[in-house]
Each structure stands twice: as C-alpha cells, then as structure tokens.
CSV table of C-alpha atoms in Angstrom, one decimal:
chain,number,residue,atom,x,y,z
P,269,GLU,CA,3.3,-3.4,-8.3
P,270,ALA,CA,2.5,-6.8,-6.8
P,271,GLY,CA,-1.0,-7.4,-5.7
P,272,VAL,CA,-2.2,-9.2,-2.6
P,273,VAL,CA,-0.6,-12.7,-2.6
P,274,GLN,CA,-2.2,-15.6,-0.9
P,275,SER,CA,-1.0,-19.2,-0.5
P,276,PRO,CA,-1.8,-21.9,-1.0
P,277,ARG,CA,-4.4,-21.6,-3.8
P,278,TYR,CA,-6.0,-24.9,-2.9
P,279,LYS,CA,-5.9,-27.1,0.1
P,280,ILE,CA,-7.7,-30.4,0.8
P,281,ILE,CA,-7.5,-31.8,4.4
P,282,GLU,CA,-9.3,-34.3,6.5
P,283,LYS,CA,-11.7,-33.1,9.2
P,284,LYS,CA,-10.1,-32.5,12.6
P,285,GLN,CA,-6.7,-31.6,10.9
P,286,PRO,CA,-5.2,-28.1,11.3
P,287,VAL,CA,-4.7,-25.8,8.3
P,288,ALA,CA,-3.0,-22.4,7.8
P,289,PHE,CA,-3.4,-19.8,5.1
P,290,TRP,CA,-0.9,-17.0,4.4
P,291,CYS,CA,-1.4,-13.5,3.0
P,292,ASN,CA,1.1,-10.9,1.9
P,293,PRO,CA,-0.8,-7.6,1.4
P,294,ILE,CA,0.1,-4.7,-0.9
P,295,SER,CA,3.1,-2.8,0.3
P,296,GLY,CA,2.2,0.2,2.4
P,297,HIS,CA,-1.4,-0.9,3.1
P,298,ASN,CA,-2.2,-0.6,6.7
P,299,THR,CA,-5.5,-2.5,6.7
P,300,LEU,CA,-5.8,-6.2,6.2
P,301,TYR,CA,-9.0,-8.3,6.0
P,302,TRP,CA,-9.7,-12.0,6.0
P,303,TYR,CA,-13.0,-13.0,4.5
P,304,ARG,CA,-14.7,-16.3,4.1
P,305,GLN,CA,-16.8,-16.9,1.0
P,306,ASN,CA,-19.2,-19.9,0.9
P,307,LEU,CA,-20.4,-21.3,-2.4
P,308,GLY,CA,-22.9,-19.0,-4.0
P,309,GLN,CA,-22.6,-16.3,-1.3
P,310,GLY,CA,-20.8,-13.0,-0.9
P,311,PRO,CA,-17.7,-12.7,1.2
P,312,GLU,CA,-18.2,-12.4,5.0
P,313,LEU,CA,-15.6,-10.7,7.2
P,314,LEU,CA,-13.7,-12.9,9.7
P,315,ILE,CA,-11.2,-10.4,11.0
P,316,ARG,CA,-9.8,-6.9,10.1
P,317,TYR,CA,-6.4,-5.6,11.1
P,318,GLU,CA,-5.2,-2.0,11.3
P,319,ASN,CA,-1.5,-2.4,11.3
P,320,GLU,CA,-0.9,-5.2,13.7
P,321,GLU,CA,-4.0,-4.7,15.8
P,322,ALA,CA,-7.1,-6.8,15.3
P,323,VAL,CA,-9.8,-4.1,15.4
P,324,ASP,CA,-12.8,-6.2,14.2
P,325,ASP,CA,-12.8,-9.9,15.0
P,326,SER,CA,-16.4,-10.3,16.2
P,327,GLN,CA,-17.2,-12.8,13.4
P,328,LEU,CA,-14.1,-15.0,13.9
P,329,PRO,CA,-15.1,-18.3,15.5
P,330,LYS,CA,-12.4,-18.1,18.2
P,331,ASP,CA,-12.8,-21.7,19.4
P,332,ARG,CA,-11.1,-23.0,16.3
P,333,PHE,CA,-9.9,-20.0,14.3
P,334,SER,CA,-6.9,-17.8,15.0
P,335,ALA,CA,-5.1,-15.1,13.1
P,336,GLU,CA,-2.0,-13.0,13.5
P,337,ARG,CA,-0.4,-10.2,11.7
P,338,LEU,CA,3.2,-9.9,12.8
P,339,LYS,CA,4.9,-6.5,12.3
P,340,GLY,CA,1.8,-5.2,10.6
P,341,VAL,CA,2.6,-6.9,7.2
P,342,ASP,CA,2.0,-10.6,6.5
P,343,SER,CA,-0.8,-12.4,8.1
P,344,THR,CA,-1.7,-16.0,8.7
P,345,LEU,CA,-5.1,-17.5,9.4
P,346,LYS,CA,-5.3,-20.9,11.1
P,347,ILE,CA,-8.1,-23.3,11.7
P,348,GLN,CA,-7.6,-26.1,14.3
P,349,PRO,CA,-9.4,-28.5,14.1
P,350,ALA,CA,-11.1,-28.1,10.8
P,351,GLU,CA,-14.7,-29.1,10.3
P,352,LEU,CA,-16.6,-30.1,7.2
P,353,GLY,CA,-18.5,-26.7,7.3
P,354,ASP,CA,-15.2,-24.8,7.0
P,355,SER,CA,-15.0,-25.7,3.3
P,356,ALA,CA,-15.0,-22.4,1.6
P,357,VAL,CA,-12.8,-19.9,-0.2
P,358,TYR,CA,-10.7,-17.7,2.2
P,359,LEU,CA,-10.0,-14.3,0.8
P,360,CYS,CA,-7.4,-11.9,2.0
P,361,ALA,CA,-7.7,-8.2,1.1
P,362,SER,CA,-5.8,-5.0,1.9
P,363,SER,CA,-6.4,-1.3,1.7
P,364,LEU,CA,-4.9,2.0,2.8
P,365,TRP,CA,-7.4,3.1,5.5
P,366,VAL,CA,-7.3,6.7,6.7
P,367,ARG,CA,-10.2,7.9,8.8
P,368,GLY,CA,-12.4,10.1,6.8
P,369,ARG,CA,-11.1,8.9,3.5
P,370,ASP,CA,-12.5,5.8,1.8
P,371,THR,CA,-10.4,3.6,-0.5
P,372,GLU,CA,-11.1,0.3,-2.2
P,373,ALA,CA,-9.9,-3.0,-0.9
P,374,PHE,CA,-7.7,-5.1,-3.1
P,375,PHE,CA,-8.2,-8.8,-2.9
P,376,GLY,CA,-5.9,-11.8,-3.4
P,377,GLN,CA,-6.9,-14.8,-5.4
P,378,GLY,CA,-8.1,-16.7,-2.4
P,379,THR,CA,-7.4,-20.2,-0.9
P,380,ARG,CA,-10.0,-22.8,-1.7
P,381,LEU,CA,-10.3,-25.1,1.3
P,382,THR,CA,-12.0,-28.5,1.0
P,383,VAL,CA,-12.5,-30.5,4.2
P,384,VAL,CA,-13.3,-34.1,3.7
A,16,ALA,CA,-31.1,-7.0,8.7
A,17,GLN,CA,-29.2,-7.3,5.5
A,18,LYS,CA,-26.9,-4.5,4.8
A,19,ILE,CA,-26.7,-5.1,1.1
A,20,THR,CA,-29.4,-6.7,-1.0
A,21,GLN,CA,-29.0,-7.9,-4.5
A,22,THR,CA,-32.3,-9.3,-5.7
A,23,GLN,CA,-31.1,-10.7,-9.1
A,24,PRO,CA,-29.4,-14.1,-8.7
A,25,GLY,CA,-28.8,-14.1,-12.5
A,26,MET,CA,-28.9,-11.8,-15.4
A,27,PHE,CA,-28.5,-12.4,-19.1
A,28,VAL,CA,-27.6,-9.8,-21.7
A,29,GLN,CA,-26.6,-9.9,-25.3
A,30,GLU,CA,-23.2,-8.7,-26.4
A,31,LYS,CA,-23.0,-4.9,-27.0
A,32,GLU,CA,-26.2,-4.3,-25.0
A,33,ALA,CA,-26.4,-2.4,-21.7
A,34,VAL,CA,-27.3,-4.1,-18.5
A,35,THR,CA,-28.3,-2.9,-15.0
A,36,LEU,CA,-27.5,-4.8,-11.9
A,37,ASP,CA,-29.5,-3.9,-8.9
A,38,CYS,CA,-28.3,-3.1,-5.4
A,39,THR,CA,-30.0,-1.6,-2.3
A,40,TYR,CA,-28.4,-1.0,1.0
A,41,ASP,CA,-29.3,-0.3,4.6
A,42,THR,CA,-27.5,2.1,6.8
A,43,SER,CA,-28.3,4.9,9.2
A,44,ASP,CA,-24.9,6.4,8.9
A,45,PRO,CA,-24.6,9.6,6.9
A,46,SER,CA,-21.1,8.8,5.7
A,47,TYR,CA,-20.5,5.5,3.8
A,48,GLY,CA,-19.0,4.2,0.6
A,49,LEU,CA,-20.5,1.9,-2.0
A,50,PHE,CA,-18.4,-0.4,-4.1
A,51,TRP,CA,-18.9,-2.9,-7.0
A,52,TYR,CA,-16.6,-5.8,-7.5
A,53,LYS,CA,-16.4,-8.4,-10.3
A,54,GLN,CA,-15.5,-12.0,-9.5
A,55,PRO,CA,-14.7,-14.1,-12.6
A,56,SER,CA,-14.6,-17.9,-12.4
A,57,SER,CA,-10.9,-17.7,-11.5
A,58,GLY,CA,-12.0,-16.4,-8.1
A,59,GLU,CA,-10.3,-13.1,-7.7
A,60,MET,CA,-12.3,-10.0,-6.7
A,61,ILE,CA,-11.7,-7.1,-9.0
A,62,PHE,CA,-12.7,-3.6,-8.0
A,63,LEU,CA,-14.8,-1.8,-10.5
A,64,ILE,CA,-16.3,1.4,-9.2
A,65,TYR,CA,-16.8,3.5,-6.0
A,66,GLN,CA,-19.4,6.0,-4.9
A,67,GLY,CA,-19.2,8.0,-1.7
A,68,SER,CA,-22.3,9.0,0.1
A,69,TYR,CA,-21.5,12.7,-0.2
A,70,ASP,CA,-20.6,12.5,-3.9
A,71,GLN,CA,-23.0,14.7,-5.9
A,72,GLN,CA,-22.3,13.1,-9.3
A,73,ASN,CA,-22.8,9.5,-10.2
A,74,ALA,CA,-19.5,7.6,-10.5
A,75,THR,CA,-18.3,6.5,-13.9
A,76,GLU,CA,-15.3,4.3,-14.9
A,77,GLY,CA,-15.1,3.5,-18.5
A,78,ARG,CA,-18.1,1.3,-19.4
A,79,TYR,CA,-19.2,1.1,-15.8
A,80,SER,CA,-21.4,3.7,-14.2
A,81,LEU,CA,-23.2,3.7,-10.8
A,82,ASN,CA,-26.7,4.9,-10.7
A,83,PHE,CA,-26.8,6.3,-7.1
A,84,GLN,CA,-30.2,7.2,-5.7
A,85,LYS,CA,-29.5,8.2,-2.1
A,86,ALA,CA,-33.1,8.7,-1.0
A,87,ARG,CA,-34.0,5.2,-2.3
A,88,LYS,CA,-30.8,3.7,-0.9
A,89,SER,CA,-30.0,2.1,-4.2
A,90,ALA,CA,-26.6,1.9,-6.0
A,91,ASN,CA,-27.2,0.1,-9.3
A,92,LEU,CA,-24.3,-0.8,-11.6
A,93,VAL,CA,-24.8,-0.1,-15.3
A,94,ILE,CA,-22.5,-1.8,-17.8
A,95,SER,CA,-22.7,-0.3,-21.2
A,96,ALA,CA,-21.8,-2.2,-24.4
A,97,SER,CA,-21.5,-5.6,-22.7
A,98,GLN,CA,-18.6,-7.9,-23.7
A,99,LEU,CA,-18.2,-11.6,-23.5
A,100,GLY,CA,-15.5,-11.1,-20.9
A,101,ASP,CA,-18.0,-9.3,-18.6
A,102,SER,CA,-19.5,-12.7,-17.7
A,103,ALA,CA,-18.9,-13.1,-14.0
A,104,MET,CA,-20.3,-12.7,-10.6
A,105,TYR,CA,-20.9,-9.1,-9.5
A,106,PHE,CA,-21.0,-8.0,-5.9
A,107,CYS,CA,-22.2,-4.8,-4.4
A,108,ALA,CA,-20.6,-3.8,-1.1
A,109,MET,CA,-20.8,-1.0,1.4
A,110,ARG,CA,-18.4,0.4,4.0
A,111,GLU,CA,-19.8,2.6,6.8
A,112,ALA,CA,-17.2,5.2,7.6
A,113,ASP,CA,-18.0,6.3,11.1
A,114,ARG,CA,-19.4,3.4,13.0
A,115,GLY,CA,-17.5,2.4,16.1
A,116,SER,CA,-15.8,-1.0,16.1
A,117,THR,CA,-17.0,-1.9,12.7
A,118,LEU,CA,-15.2,1.1,11.2
A,119,GLY,CA,-14.0,0.0,7.8
A,120,ARG,CA,-15.9,-3.3,7.6
A,121,LEU,CA,-16.9,-4.0,4.0
A,122,TYR,CA,-20.4,-5.7,3.8
A,123,PHE,CA,-21.1,-7.7,0.7
A,124,GLY,CA,-24.4,-8.7,-1.0
A,125,ARG,CA,-25.0,-12.2,-2.3
A,126,GLY,CA,-24.0,-11.3,-5.8
A,127,THR,CA,-25.5,-11.4,-9.3
A,128,GLN,CA,-24.3,-13.8,-11.9
A,129,LEU,CA,-24.1,-12.0,-15.2
A,130,THR,CA,-24.0,-14.0,-18.5
A,131,VAL,CA,-23.2,-12.2,-21.7
A,132,TRP,CA,-24.2,-14.1,-24.8
A,133,PRO,CA,-23.1,-13.5,-28.4
C-alpha cells in the first residue's frame, strides 16, 4: 500500500515568489493535515481537512497561505508571496478519523522549502 | 500553555541498553490519545506507539513501550535494547478527542534527539 506522497521534496525560491506543494494521502483516509516544521521544532498544524471541508484552519496565515482539497483526496498548499520566515519543512499527513475512535496519522516525507 | 513538553533536548545511550524519553502533557479533556513518532534524518515521521487515555494497560510495540502515568500526565517512551538505527529525533504528540473545533488536532512536543553509540 502506498503511503502519503508529497512533492516536490525540495524547493528553493526567491522571496516574494509563489510556491505550491502537493499531497496525495493514503487511499480511503478522510482526514488530511498540513503541518509546518521549523528547524529544531516539532510540527505545528496549519490546516486540517475532513473530506473536502477545512475543519481547523485557525493557524493558517490566511494573508499569504491558501489550501484546497478537491474531491476530498489530493491537496495543495500555496504560499503567495513567500517570505524568508517561511523556510521550513512542510509535512502532509492523513488518517482515518471516526469520532470516538483514535487512529495514528501517517506522514509523507515532507517538502523542504528554502526562501532566499 | 504548552500541550506537550519534552524536557530532554538530547539523550545518549549505548547500544543494547534501554533508554527512557520523557513526555508530559496538558489537557482537561477526559478523552485523548498519546502518540510517539520517530523522525530520522531523512525527515519522514514514523509512528511508533499509541496510548488511549482510557487504556488500562501500558502500550507495547516490540522494543517500544509507553510508561503511562495518568495522574502525573506523563507518557514516557521506553526503548529497550537500543540499536544504532534508533538514532533519530523522537516526538511525543497528543490528540484531544472531544474538543470542539480542534477535534483531531495533533499537538507535538519539541522533540528529543536520541543518539545511540556502539
């Protein structure tokens, strides 16, 4: 069974440029997460989807970040314009979430973004 | 307030020895889940072990066990018989199961860098 697939693995862009990350979750998983991990820190949630609905986006900087999950499967995360402080690893994860039953989240390998 | 606290930035252990990685958590919800993940230098997050707040027994998965002390709100990871391949960053995480709009959010600690030496 394929795991969570993210692309690209690495991206270097100049500040003020746009950038997009793509995530394909595990088949059948209804919950998708985007996390940002700064160097030496734990991951922090940016947005969480249940199917195609964004149910938790309170930590997404909406002035420059946007995300979508069309048809409740693949997802893209976009930054426009990028700033130097956006340099981080962006992790996508998916899980099968059913209220009252907890399951682990499976993570992709992440996209390492460097803004110069 | 921090939801997850990992007080050990780095730990060192000799191969074949056991090591305990500390984790304390903060929640007022009666229902929650606790997770440990391993992150090698390659960057992927690998799920290791899960403990539910209502589980009576400590979780075990092979060489990993979770020392769950509910009253103290601690969920320490014990790795027995350490191997060189265990060298990685280890993250403790918590998900609150019944809290409004943050239902399902997974909170992570800052991690502990484990180094296993021969």
